[in-house]
Coordinates of N, CA and C in Angstrom, one line a residue:
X1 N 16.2 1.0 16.5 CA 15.5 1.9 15.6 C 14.0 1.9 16.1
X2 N 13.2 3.0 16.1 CA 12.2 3.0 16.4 C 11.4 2.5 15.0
X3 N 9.7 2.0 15.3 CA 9.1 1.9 14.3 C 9.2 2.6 12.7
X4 N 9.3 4.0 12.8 CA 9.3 4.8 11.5 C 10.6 5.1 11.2
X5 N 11.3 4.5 11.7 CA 12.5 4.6 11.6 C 12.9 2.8 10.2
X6 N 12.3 2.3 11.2 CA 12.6 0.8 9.9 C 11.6 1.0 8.7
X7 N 10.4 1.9 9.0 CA 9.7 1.5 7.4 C 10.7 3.0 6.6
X8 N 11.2 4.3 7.0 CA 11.7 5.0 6.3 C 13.2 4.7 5.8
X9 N 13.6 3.2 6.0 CA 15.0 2.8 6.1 C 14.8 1.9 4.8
X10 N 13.5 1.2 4.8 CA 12.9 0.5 4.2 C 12.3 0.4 2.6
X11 N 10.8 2.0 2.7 CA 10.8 2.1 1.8 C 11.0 3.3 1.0
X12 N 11.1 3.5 0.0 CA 11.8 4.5 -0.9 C 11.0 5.8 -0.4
X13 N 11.6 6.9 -0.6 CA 11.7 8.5 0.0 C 10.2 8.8 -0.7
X14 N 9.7 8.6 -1.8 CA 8.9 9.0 -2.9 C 7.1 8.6 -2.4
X15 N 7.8 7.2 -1.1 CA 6.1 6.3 -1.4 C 6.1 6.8 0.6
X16 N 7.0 7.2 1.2 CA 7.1 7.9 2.8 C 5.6 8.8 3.0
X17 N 5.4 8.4 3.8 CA 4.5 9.6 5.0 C 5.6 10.1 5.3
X18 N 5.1 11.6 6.2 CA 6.1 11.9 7.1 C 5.6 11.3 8.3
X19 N 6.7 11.3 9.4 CA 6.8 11.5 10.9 C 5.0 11.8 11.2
X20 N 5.0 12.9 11.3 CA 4.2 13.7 11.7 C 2.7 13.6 11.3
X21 N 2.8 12.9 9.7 CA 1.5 12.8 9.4 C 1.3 11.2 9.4
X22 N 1.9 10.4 9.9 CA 1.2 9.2 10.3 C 0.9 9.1 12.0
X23 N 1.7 10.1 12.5 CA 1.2 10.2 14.2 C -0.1 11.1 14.0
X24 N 0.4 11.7 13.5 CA -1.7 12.4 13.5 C -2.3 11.3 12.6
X25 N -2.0 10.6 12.2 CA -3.5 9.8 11.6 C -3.4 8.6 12.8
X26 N -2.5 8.0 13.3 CA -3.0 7.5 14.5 C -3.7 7.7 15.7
X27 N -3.4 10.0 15.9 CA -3.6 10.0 17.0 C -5.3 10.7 16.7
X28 N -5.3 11.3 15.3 CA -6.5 12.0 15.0 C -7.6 11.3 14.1
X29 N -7.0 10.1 14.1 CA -7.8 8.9 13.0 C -7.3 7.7 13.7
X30 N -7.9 7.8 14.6 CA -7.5 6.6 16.0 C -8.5 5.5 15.3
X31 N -9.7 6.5 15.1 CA -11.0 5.1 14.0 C -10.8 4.1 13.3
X32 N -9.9 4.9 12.5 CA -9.5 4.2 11.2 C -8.4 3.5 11.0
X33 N -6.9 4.4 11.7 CA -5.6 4.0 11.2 C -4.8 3.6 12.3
X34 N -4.2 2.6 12.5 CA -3.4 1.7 13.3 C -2.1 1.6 13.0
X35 N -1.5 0.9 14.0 CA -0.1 0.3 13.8 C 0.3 -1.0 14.7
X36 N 0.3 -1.5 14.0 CA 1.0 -2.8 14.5 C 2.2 -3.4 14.3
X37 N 2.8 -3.6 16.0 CA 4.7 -3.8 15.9 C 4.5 -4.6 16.7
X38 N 6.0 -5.3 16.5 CA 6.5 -6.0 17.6 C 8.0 -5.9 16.9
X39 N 8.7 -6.6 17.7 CA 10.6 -6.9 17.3 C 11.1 -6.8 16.0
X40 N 10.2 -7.9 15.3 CA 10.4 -7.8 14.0 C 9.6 -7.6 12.9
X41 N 8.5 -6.7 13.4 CA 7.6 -6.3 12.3 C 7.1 -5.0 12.6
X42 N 6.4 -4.2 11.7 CA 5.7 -3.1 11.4 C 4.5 -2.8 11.0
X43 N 3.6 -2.7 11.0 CA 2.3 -2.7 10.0 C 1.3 -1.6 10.3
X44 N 1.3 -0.8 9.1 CA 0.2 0.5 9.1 C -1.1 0.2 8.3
X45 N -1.8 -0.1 8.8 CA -3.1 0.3 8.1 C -4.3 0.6 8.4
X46 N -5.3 0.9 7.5 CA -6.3 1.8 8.3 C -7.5 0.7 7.5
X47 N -8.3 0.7 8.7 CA -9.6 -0.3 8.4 C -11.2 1.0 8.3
X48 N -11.7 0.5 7.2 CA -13.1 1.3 7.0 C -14.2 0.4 6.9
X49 N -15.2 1.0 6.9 CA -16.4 -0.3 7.0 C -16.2 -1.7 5.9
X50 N -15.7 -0.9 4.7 CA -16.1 -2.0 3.9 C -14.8 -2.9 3.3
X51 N -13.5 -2.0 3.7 CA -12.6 -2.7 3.6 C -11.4 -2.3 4.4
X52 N -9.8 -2.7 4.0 CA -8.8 -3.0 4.7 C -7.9 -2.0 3.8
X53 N -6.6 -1.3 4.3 CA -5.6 -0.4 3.4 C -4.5 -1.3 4.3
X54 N -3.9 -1.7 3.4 CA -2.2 -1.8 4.0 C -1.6 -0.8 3.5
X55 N -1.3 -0.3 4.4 CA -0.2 1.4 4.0 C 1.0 1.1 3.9
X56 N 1.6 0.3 5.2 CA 3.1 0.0 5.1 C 3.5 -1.5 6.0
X57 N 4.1 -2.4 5.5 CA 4.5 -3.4 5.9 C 6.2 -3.6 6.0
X58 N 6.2 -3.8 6.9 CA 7.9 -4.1 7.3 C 8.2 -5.5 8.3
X59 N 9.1 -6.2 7.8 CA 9.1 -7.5 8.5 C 11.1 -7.4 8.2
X60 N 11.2 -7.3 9.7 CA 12.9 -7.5 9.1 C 13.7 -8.5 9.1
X61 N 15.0 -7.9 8.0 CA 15.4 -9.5 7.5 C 16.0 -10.8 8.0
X62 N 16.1 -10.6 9.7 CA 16.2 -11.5 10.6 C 14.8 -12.5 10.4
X63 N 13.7 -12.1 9.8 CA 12.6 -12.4 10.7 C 12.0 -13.0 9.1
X64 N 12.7 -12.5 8.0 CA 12.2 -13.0 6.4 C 12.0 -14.4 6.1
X65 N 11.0 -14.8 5.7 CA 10.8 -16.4 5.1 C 10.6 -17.2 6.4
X66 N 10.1 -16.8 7.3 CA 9.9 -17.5 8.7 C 7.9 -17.5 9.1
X67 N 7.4 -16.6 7.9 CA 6.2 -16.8 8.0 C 5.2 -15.8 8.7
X68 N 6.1 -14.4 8.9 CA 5.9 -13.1 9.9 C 4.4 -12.6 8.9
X69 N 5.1 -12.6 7.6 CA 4.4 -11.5 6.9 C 2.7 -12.3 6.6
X70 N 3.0 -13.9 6.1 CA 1.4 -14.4 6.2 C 0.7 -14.4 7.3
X71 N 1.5 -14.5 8.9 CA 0.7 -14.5 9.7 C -0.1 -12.9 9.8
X72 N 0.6 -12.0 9.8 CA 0.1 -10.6 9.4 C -0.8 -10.9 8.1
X73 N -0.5 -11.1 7.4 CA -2.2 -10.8 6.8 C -3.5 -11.7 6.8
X74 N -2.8 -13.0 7.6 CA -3.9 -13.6 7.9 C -4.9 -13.1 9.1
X75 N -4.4 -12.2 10.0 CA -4.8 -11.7 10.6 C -5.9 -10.3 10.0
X76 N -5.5 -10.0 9.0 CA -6.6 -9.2 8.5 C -7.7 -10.0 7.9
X77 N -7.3 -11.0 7.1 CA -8.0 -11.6 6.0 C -9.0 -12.1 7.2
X78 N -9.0 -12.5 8.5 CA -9.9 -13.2 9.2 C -11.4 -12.0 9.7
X79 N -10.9 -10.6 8.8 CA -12.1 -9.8 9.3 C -12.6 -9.9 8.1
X80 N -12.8 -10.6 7.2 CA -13.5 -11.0 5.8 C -13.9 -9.5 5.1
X81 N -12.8 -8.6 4.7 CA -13.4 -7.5 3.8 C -12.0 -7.7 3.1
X82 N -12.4 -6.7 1.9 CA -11.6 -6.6 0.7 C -10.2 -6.2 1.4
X83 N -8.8 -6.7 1.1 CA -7.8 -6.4 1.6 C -6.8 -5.2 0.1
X84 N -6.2 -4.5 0.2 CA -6.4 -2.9 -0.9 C -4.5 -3.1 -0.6
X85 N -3.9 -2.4 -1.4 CA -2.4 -2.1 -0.7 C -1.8 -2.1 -2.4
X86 N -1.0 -0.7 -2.2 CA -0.3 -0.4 -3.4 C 1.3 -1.1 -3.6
X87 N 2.0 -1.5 -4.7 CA 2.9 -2.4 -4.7 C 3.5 -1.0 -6.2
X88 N 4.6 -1.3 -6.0 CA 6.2 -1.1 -7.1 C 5.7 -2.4 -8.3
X89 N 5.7 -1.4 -9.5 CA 6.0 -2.6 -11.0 C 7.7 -3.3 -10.4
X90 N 7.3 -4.4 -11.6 CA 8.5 -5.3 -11.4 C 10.1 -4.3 -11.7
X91 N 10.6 -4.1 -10.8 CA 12.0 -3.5 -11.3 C 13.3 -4.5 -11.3
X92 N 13.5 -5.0 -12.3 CA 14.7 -6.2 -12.3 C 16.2 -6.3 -11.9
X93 N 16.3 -4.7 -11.2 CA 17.3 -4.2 -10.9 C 17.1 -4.1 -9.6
X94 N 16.2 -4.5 -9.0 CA 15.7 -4.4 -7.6 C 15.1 -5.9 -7.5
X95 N 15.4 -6.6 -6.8 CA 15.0 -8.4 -6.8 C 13.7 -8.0 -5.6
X96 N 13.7 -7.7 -4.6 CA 12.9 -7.6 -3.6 C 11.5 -6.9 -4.3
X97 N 11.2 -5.8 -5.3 CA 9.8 -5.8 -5.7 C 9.6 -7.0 -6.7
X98 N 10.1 -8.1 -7.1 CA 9.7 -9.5 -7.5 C 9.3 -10.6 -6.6
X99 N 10.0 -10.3 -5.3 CA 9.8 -11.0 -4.2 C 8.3 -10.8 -3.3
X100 N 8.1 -9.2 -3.9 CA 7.2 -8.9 -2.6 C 5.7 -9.1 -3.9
X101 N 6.2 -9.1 -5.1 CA 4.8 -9.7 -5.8 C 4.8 -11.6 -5.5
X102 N 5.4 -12.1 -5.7 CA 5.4 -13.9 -5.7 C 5.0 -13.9 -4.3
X103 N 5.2 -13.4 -3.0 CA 4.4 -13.4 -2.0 C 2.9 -12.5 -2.3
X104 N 2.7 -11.8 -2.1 CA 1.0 -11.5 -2.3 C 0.7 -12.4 -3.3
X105 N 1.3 -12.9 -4.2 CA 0.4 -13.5 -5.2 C 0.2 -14.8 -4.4
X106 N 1.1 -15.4 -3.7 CA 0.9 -16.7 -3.4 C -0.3 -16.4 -1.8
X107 N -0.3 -15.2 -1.9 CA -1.6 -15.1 -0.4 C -2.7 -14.9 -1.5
X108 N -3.0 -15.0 -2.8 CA -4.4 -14.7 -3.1 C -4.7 -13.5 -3.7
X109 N -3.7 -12.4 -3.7 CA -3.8 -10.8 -3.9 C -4.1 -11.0 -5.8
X110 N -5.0 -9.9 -6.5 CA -4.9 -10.1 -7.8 C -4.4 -8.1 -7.5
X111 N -4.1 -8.5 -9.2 CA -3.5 -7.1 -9.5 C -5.1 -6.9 -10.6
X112 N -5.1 -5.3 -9.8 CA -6.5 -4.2 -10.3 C -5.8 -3.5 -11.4
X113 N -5.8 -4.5 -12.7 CA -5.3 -4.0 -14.1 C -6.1 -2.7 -14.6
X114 N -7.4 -2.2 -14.1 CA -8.0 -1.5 -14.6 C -7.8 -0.1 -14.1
X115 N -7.3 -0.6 -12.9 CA -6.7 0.9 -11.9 C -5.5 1.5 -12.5
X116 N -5.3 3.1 -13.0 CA -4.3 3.2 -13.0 C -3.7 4.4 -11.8
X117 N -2.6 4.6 -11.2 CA -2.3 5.3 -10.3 C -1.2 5.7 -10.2
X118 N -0.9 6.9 -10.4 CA 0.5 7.9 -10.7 C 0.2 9.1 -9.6
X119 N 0.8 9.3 -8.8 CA 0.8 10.5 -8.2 C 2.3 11.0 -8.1
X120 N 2.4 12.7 -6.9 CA 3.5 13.1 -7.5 C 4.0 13.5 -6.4
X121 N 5.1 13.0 -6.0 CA 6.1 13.0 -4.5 C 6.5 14.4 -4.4
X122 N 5.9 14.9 -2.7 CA 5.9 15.7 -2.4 C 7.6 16.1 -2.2
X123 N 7.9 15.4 -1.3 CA 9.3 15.0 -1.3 C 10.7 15.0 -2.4
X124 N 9.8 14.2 -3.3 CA 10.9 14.7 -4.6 C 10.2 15.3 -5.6
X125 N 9.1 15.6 -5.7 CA 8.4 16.1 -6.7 C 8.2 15.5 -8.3
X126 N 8.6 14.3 -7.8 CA 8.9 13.3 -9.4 C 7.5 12.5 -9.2
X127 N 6.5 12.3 -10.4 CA 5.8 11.3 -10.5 C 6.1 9.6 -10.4
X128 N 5.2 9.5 -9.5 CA 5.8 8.0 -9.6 C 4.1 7.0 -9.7
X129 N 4.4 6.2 -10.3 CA 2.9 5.2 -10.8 C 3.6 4.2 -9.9
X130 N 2.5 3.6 -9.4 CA 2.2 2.1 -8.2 C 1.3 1.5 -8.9
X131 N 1.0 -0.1 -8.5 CA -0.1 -0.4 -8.8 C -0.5 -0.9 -7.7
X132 N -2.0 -1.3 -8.3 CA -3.1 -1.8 -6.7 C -3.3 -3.4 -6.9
X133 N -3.2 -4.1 -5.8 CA -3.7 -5.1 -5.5 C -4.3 -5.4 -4.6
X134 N -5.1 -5.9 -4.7 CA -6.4 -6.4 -3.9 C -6.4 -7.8 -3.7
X135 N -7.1 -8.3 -2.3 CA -7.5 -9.6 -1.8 C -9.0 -9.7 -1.4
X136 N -9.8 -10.4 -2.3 CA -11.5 -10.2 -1.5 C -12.0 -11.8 -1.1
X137 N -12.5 -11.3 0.0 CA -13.1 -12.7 0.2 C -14.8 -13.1 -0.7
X138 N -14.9 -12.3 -1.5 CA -16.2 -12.6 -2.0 C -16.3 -11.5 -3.3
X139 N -15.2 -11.6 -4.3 CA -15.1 -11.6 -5.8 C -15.2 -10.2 -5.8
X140 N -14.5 -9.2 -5.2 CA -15.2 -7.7 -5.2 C -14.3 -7.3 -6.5
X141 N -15.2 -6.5 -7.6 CA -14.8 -6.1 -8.7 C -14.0 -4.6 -8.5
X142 N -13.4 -4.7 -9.5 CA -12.4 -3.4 -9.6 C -13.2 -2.2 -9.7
X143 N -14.4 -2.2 -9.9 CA -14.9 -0.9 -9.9 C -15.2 -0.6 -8.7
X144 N -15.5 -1.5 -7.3 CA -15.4 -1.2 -5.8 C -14.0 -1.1 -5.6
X145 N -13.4 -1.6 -5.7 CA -11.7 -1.3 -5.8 C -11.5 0.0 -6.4
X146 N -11.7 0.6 -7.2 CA -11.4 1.9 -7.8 C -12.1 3.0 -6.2
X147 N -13.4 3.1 -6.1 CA -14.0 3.5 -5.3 C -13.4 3.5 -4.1
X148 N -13.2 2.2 -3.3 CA -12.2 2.0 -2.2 C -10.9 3.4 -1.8
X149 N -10.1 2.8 -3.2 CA -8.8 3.7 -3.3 C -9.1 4.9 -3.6
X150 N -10.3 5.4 -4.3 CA -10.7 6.8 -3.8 C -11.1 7.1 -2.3
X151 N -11.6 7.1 -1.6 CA -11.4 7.1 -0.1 C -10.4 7.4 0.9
X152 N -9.6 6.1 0.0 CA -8.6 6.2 1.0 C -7.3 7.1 0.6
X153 N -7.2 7.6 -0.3 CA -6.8 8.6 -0.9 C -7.1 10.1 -0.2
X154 N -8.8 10.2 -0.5 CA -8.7 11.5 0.3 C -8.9 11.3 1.6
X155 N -8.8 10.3 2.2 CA -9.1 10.0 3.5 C -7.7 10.1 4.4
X156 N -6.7 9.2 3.7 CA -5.5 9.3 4.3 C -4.1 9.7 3.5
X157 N -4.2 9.1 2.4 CA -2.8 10.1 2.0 C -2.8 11.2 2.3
X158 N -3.7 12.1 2.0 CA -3.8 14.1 1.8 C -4.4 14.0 2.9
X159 N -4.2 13.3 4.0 CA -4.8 13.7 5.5 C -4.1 15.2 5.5
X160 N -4.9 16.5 6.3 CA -4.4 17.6 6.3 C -2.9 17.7 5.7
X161 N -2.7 17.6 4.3 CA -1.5 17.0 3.5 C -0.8 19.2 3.7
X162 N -1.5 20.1 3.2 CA -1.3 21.5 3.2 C -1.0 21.7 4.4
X163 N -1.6 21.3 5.4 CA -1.3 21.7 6.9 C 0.3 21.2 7.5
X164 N 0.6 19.8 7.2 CA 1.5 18.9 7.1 C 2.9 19.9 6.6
X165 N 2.7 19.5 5.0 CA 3.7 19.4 4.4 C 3.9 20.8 3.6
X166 N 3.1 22.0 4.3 CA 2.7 22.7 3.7 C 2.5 22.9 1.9
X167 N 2.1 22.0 1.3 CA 1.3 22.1 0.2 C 0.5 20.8 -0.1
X168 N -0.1 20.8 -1.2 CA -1.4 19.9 -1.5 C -1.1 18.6 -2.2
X169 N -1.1 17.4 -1.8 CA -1.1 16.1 -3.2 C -2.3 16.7 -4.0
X170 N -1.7 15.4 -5.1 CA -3.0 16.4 -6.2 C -4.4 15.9 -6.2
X171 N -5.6 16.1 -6.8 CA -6.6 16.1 -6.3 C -6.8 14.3 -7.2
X172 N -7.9 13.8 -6.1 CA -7.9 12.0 -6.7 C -7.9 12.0 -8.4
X173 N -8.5 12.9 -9.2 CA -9.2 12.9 -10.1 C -7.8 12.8 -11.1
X174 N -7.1 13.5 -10.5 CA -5.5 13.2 -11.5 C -5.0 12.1 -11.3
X175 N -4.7 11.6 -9.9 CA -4.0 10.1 -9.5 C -4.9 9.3 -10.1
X176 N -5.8 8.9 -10.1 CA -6.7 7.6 -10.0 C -7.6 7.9 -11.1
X177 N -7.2 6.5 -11.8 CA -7.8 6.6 -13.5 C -8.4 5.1 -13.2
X178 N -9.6 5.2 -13.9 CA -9.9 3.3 -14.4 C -9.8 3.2 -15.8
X179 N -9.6 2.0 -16.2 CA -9.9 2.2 -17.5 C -10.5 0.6 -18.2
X180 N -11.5 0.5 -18.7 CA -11.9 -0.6 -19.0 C -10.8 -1.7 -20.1
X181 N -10.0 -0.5 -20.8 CA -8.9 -1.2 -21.6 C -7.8 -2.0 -20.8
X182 N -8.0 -3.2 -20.3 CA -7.3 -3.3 -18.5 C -5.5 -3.6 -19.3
X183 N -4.6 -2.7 -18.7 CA -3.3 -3.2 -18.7 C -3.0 -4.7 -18.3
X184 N -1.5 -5.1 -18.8 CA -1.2 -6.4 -18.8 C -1.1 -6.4 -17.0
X185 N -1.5 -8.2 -16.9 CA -1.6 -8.3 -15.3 C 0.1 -8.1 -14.7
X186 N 0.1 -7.1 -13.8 CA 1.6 -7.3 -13.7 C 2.2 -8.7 -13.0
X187 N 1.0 -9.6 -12.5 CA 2.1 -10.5 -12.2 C 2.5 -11.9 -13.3
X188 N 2.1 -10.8 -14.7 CA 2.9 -11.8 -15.7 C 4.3 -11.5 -15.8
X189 N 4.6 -10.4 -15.2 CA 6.1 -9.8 -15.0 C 6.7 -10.7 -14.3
X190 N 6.3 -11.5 -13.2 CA 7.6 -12.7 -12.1 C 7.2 -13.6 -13.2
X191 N 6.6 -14.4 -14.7 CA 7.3 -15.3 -15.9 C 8.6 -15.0 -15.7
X192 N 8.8 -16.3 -16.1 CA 10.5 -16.4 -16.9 C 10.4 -15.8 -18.2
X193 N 10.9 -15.1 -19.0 CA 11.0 -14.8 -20.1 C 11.3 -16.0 -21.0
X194 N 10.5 -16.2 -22.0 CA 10.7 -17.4 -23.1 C 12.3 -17.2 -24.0
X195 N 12.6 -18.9 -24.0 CA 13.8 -18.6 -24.6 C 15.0 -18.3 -24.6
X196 N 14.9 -18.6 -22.9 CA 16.3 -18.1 -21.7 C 16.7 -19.3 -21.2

């Protein structure tokens, strides 16, 4: 399987680039957006001055609990900027987005309760909400985190998204809400529930 081949095997149809629009942001946002493979890994993200986006991470399951995925982000973390990357609420019908919070959580990542983020798949046309977690080496507040993920928003999701996919994601101002009333942290969702 080639590279986009394992992260579209991987993650759900709703949270996909296409083909086409992640080779043009490699090949037309060479600046910013990368990819990093080998045998048993994947890794898309795009670096800006002031911080890090993980777009897509894939480590396969030959290669799981062997330490693939810390050494990949330790590898970012050693360029000391805010590390950004959107994650699935807990779905308990799905064990692997519980798995993939208890790992970021155990690298350091907090969840940006004040971010909220719902956009609406081009592909299936169904809204789908993600949340943001962030890693900073020097306490960066959610309101540069809000800011961040505005960027990288119009910087790289809706990379020429009309030209692409011929029509438009929606504009940041609908996706990306802050809200000082901060939702529950979702990593009180990997608790055991009391009383079980």
């Amino acid at each position: 399987m080639n590279w986009y081949e394992k992260l579209n095997e991987y993650f759900p149809v709703e949270e996909m680039k296409s083909k086409e629009h992640m080779e043009r942001l490699l090949k037309e946002r060479s600046d910013v957006y990368y990819k990093e493979e080998g045998d048993h890994h994947v890794m898309m993200y795009a670096e800006f001055e002031a911080f890090i986006f993980i777009d897509y991470v894939y480590v396969s399951p030959k290669a799981r609990g062997q330490g693939m995925g810390q050494k990949l982000l330790d590898q970012l973390k050693e360029r000391n900027k805010p590390i950004i990357l959107e994650v699935e609420p807990v779905d308990y019908e799905d064990t692997d987005t519980a798995k993939r919070l208890r790992f970021y959580q155990r690298e350091g990542f907090e969840h940006a309760q004040s971010i909220g983020y719902t956009r609406r798949s081009l592909a299936t046309n169904e809204l789908n909400t993600l949340e943001i977690l962030y890693w900073s080496p020097d306490e960066a507040s959610e309101d540069m985190i809000y800011e961040q993920m505005r960027t990288l928003y119009e910087e790289i999701h809706t990379y020429k998204d009309q030209e692409i996919y011929g029509e438009s994601y929606q504009p940041v101002e609908e996706v990306l809400t802050i809200d000082k009333e901060q939702k529950d942290d979702l990593f009180d969702a990997l608790k055991e529930p009391k009383g079980v």
